[in-house]
PDB file of C-alpha atoms in Angstrom:
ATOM      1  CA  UNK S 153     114.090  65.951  96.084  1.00 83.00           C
ATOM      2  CA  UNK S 154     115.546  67.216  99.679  1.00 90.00           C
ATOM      3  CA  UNK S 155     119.057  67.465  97.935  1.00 93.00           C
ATOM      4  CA  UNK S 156     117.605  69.604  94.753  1.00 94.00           C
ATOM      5  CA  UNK S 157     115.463  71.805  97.387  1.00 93.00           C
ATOM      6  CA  UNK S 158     118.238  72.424  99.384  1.00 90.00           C
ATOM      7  CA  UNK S 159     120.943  73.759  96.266  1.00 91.00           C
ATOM      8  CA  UNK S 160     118.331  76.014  94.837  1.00 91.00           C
ATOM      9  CA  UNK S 161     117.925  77.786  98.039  1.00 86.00           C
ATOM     10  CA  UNK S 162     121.341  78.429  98.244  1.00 86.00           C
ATOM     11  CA  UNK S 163     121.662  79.586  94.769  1.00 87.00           C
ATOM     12  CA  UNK S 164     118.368  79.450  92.704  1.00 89.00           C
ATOM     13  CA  UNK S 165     120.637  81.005  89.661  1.00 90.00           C
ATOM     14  CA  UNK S 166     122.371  77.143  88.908  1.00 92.00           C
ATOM     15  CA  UNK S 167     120.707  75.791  85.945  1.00 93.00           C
ATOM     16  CA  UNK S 168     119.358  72.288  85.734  1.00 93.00           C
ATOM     17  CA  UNK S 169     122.087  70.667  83.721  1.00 94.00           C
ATOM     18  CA  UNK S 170     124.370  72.465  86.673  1.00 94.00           C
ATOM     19  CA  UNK S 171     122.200  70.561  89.278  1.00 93.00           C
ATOM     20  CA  UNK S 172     121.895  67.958  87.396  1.00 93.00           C
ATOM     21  CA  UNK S 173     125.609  67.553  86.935  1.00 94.00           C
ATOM     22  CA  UNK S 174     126.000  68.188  91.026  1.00 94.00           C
ATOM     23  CA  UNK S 175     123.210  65.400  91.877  1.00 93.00           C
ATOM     24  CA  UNK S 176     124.644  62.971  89.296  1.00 94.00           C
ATOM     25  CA  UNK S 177     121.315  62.972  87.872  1.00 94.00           C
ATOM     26  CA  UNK S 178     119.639  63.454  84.435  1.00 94.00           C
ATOM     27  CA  UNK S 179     119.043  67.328  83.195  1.00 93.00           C
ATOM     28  CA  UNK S 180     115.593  66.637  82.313  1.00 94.00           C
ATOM     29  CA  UNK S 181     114.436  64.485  84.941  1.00 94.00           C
ATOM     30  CA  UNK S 182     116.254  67.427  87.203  1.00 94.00           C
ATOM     31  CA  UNK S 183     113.965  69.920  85.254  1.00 94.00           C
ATOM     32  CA  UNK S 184     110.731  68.016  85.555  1.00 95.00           C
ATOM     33  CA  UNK S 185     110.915  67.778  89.184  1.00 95.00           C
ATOM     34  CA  UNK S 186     111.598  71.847  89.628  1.00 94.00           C
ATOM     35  CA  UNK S 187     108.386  72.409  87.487  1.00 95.00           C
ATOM     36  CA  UNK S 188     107.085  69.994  89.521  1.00 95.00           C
ATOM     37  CA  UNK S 189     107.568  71.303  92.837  1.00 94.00           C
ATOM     38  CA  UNK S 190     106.288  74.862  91.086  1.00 94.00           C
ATOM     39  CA  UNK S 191     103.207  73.712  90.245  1.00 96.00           C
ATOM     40  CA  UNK S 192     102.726  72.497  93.742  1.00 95.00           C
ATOM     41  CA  UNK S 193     103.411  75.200  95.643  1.00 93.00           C
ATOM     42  CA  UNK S 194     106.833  73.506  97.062  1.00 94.00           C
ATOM     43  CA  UNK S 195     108.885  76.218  95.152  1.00 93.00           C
ATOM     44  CA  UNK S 196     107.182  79.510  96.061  1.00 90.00           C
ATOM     45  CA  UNK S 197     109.457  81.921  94.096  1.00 90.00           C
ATOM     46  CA  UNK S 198     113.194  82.901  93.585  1.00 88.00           C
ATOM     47  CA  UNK S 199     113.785  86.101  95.418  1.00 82.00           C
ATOM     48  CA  UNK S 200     116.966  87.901  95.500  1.00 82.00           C
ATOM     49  CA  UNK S 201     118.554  88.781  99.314  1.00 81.00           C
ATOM     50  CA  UNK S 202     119.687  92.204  98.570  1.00 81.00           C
ATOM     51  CA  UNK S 203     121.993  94.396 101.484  1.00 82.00           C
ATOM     52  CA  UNK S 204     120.252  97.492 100.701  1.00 79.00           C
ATOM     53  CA  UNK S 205     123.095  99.192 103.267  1.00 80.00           C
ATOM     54  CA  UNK S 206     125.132  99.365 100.022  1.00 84.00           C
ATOM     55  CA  UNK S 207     122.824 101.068  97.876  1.00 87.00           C
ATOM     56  CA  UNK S 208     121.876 105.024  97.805  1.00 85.00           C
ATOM     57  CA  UNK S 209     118.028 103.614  99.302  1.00 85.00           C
ATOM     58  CA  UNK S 210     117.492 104.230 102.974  1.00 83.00           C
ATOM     59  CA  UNK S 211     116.054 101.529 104.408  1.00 88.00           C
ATOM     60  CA  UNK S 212     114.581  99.970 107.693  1.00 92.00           C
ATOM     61  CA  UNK S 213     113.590  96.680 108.589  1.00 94.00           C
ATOM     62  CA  UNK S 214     111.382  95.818 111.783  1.00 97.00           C
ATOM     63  CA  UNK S 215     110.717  93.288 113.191  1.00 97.00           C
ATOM     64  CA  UNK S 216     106.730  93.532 115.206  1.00 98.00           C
ATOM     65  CA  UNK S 217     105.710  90.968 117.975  1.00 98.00           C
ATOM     66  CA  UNK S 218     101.851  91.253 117.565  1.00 98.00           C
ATOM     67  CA  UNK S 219      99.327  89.726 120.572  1.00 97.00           C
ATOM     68  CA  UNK S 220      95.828  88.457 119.158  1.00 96.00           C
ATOM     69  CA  UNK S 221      92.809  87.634 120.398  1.00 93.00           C
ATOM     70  CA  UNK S 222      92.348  84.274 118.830  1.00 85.00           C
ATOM     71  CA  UNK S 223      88.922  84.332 116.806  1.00 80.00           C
ATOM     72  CA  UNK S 224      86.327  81.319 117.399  1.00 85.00           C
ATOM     73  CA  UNK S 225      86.686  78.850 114.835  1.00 85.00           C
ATOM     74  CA  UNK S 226      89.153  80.398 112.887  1.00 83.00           C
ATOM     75  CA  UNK S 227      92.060  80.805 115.405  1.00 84.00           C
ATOM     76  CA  UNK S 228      94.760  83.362 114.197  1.00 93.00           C
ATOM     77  CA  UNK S 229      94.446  82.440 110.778  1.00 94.00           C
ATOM     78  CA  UNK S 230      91.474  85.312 109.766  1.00 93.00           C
ATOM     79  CA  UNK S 231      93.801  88.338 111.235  1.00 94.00           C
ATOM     80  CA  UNK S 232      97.224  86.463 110.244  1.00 95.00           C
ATOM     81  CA  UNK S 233      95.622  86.361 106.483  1.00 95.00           C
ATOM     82  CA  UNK S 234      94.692  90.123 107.108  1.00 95.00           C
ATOM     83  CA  UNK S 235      98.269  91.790 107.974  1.00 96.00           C
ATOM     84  CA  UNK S 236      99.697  89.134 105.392  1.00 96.00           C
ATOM     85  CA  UNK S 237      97.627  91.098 102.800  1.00 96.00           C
ATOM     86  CA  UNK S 238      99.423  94.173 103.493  1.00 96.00           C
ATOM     87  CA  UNK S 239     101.623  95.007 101.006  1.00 94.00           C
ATOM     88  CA  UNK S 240     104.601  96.259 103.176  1.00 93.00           C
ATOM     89  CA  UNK S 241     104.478  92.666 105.387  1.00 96.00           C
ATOM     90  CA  UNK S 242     107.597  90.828 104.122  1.00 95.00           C
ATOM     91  CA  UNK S 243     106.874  87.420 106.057  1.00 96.00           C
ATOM     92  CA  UNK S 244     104.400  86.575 108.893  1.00 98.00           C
ATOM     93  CA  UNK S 245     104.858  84.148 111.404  1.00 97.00           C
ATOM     94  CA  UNK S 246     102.405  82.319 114.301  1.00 97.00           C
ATOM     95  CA  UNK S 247     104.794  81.992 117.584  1.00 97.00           C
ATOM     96  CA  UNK S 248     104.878  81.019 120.937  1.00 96.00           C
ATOM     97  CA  UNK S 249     105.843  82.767 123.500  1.00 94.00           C
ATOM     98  CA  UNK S 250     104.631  85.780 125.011  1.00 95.00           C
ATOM     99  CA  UNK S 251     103.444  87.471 121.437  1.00 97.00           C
ATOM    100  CA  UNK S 252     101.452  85.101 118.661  1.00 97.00           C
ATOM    101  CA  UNK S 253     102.877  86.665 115.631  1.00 97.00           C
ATOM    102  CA  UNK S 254     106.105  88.109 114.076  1.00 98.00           C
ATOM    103  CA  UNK S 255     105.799  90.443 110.905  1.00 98.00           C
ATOM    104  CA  UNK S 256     108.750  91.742 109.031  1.00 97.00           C
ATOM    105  CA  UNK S 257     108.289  94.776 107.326  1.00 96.00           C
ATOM    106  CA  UNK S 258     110.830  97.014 105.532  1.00 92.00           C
ATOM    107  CA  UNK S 259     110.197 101.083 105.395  1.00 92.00           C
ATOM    108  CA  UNK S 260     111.748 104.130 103.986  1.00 91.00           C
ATOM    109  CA  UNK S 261     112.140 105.023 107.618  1.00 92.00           C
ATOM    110  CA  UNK S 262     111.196 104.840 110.941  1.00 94.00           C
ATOM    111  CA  UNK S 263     108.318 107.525 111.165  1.00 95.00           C
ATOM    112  CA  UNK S 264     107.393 105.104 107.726  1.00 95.00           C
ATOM    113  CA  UNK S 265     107.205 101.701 109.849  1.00 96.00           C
ATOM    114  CA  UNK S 266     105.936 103.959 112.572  1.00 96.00           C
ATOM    115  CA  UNK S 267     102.707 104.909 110.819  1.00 96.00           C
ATOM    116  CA  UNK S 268     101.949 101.206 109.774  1.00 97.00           C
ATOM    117  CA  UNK S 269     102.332  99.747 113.137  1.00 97.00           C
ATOM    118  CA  UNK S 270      99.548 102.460 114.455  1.00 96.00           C
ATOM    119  CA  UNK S 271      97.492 103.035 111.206  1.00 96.00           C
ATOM    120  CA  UNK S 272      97.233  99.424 109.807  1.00 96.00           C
ATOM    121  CA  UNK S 273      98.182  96.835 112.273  1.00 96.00           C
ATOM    122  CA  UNK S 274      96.808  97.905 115.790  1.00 95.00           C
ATOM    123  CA  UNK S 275      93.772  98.999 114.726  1.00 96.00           C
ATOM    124  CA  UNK S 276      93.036  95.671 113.465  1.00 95.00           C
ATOM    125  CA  UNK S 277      89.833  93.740 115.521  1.00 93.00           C
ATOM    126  CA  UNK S 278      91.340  91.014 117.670  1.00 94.00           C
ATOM    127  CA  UNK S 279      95.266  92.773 117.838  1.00 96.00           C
ATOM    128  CA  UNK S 280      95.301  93.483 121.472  1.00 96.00           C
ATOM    129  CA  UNK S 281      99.218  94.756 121.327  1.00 96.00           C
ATOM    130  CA  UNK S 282     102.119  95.328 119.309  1.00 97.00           C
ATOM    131  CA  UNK S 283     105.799  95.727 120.266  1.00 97.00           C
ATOM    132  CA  UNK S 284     108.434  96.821 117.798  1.00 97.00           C
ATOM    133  CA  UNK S 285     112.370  96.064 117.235  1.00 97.00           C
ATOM    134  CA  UNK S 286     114.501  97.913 114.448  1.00 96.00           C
ATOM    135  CA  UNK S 287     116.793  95.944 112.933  1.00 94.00           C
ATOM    136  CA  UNK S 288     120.039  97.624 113.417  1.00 92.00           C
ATOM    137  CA  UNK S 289     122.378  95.608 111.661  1.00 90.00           C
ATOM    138  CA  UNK S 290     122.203  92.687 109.525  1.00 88.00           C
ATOM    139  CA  UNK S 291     124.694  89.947 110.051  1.00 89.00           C
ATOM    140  CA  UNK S 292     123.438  87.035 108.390  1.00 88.00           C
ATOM    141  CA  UNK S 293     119.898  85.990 106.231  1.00 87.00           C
ATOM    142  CA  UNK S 294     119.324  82.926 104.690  1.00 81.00           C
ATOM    143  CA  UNK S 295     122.770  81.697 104.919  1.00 78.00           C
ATOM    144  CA  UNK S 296     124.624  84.223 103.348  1.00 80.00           C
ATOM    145  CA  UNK S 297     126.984  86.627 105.112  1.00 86.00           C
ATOM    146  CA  UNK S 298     126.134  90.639 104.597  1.00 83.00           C
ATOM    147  CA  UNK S 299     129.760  91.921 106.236  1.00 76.00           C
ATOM    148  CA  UNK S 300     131.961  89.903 107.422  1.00 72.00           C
ATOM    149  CA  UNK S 301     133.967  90.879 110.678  1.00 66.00           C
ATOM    150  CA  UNK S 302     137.141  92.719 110.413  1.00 67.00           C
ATOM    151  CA  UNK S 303     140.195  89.805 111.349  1.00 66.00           C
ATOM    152  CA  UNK S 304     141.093  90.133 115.015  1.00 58.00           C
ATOM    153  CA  UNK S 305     144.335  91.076 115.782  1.00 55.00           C
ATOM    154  CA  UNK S 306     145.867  87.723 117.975  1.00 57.00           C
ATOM    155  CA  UNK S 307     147.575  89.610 121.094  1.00 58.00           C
ATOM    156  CA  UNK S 308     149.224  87.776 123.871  1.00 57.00           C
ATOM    157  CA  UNK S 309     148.066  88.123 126.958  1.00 60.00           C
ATOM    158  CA  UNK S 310     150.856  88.357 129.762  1.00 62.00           C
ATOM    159  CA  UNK S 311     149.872  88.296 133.416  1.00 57.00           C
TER     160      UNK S 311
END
């Protein structure tokens, strides 16, 4: 199953007779186990990665270190399942360190991202303090490459 897993996050667009034919395996039995691993929550979706630097859509992506006050008997989870609910959180994390979680969200803008850090997420009972990073540049997600470096000239160095 690890093998399957792993070539559909690298390209979820291969069909099964494609993974089939790259496991050595059987098309169906390749096809059971993806609606398998749907209907338990292994697969959670197919999302494209998109390098929204190339399109006409101004975009920002942040990354926010949030510190809790953990809540008795439910830890983090009650405020981690109430940012997660926002619609502009793009993934949610519990951390250690000096900050408990890490939200990604993407905005129009930074007066955009701005207004949900202050509006939405510190106001929140038990967030005792937020600190935010833009995202200047995007190197690498999820294993793919968004620009690639320009090829170094090789120059000798004399001395």
């Amino acid at each position: 199953m690890n093998e399957l897993l792993t070539l559909l996050e690298k390209d979820c667009r291969q069909t099964p007779q494609q993974l089939a034919t790259m496991l050595g395996r059987d098309e169906k039995d390749v096809a059971e186990e993806i609606a398998r691993c749907e209907a338990e929550h292994i697969i959670l979706g197919y999302p494209a990665l998109v390098d929204w630097t190339k399109t006409n859509d101004e975009m920002v992506t942040a990354l926010i270190e949030v510190r809790i006050a953990p809540q008795r008997g439910d830890g983090f989870d009650r405020i981690a399942e109430r940012i997660y609910q926002y619609e502009e959180v793009e993934s949610l994390y519990l951390m250690s360190g000096a900050y408990d979680l890490a939200v990604t969200i993407t905005g129009k803008n930074l007066r955009e991202v701005a207004e949900f850090v202050h509006a939405r997420l510190a106001v929140i009972d038990g967030v005792t303090g937020t600190a935010t990073h833009f995202i200047l540049k995007k190197y690498k997600e999820k294993n793919h490459l968004f620009a690639k470096l320009p090829e170094q000239e090789e120059r000798m160095l004399f001395v």
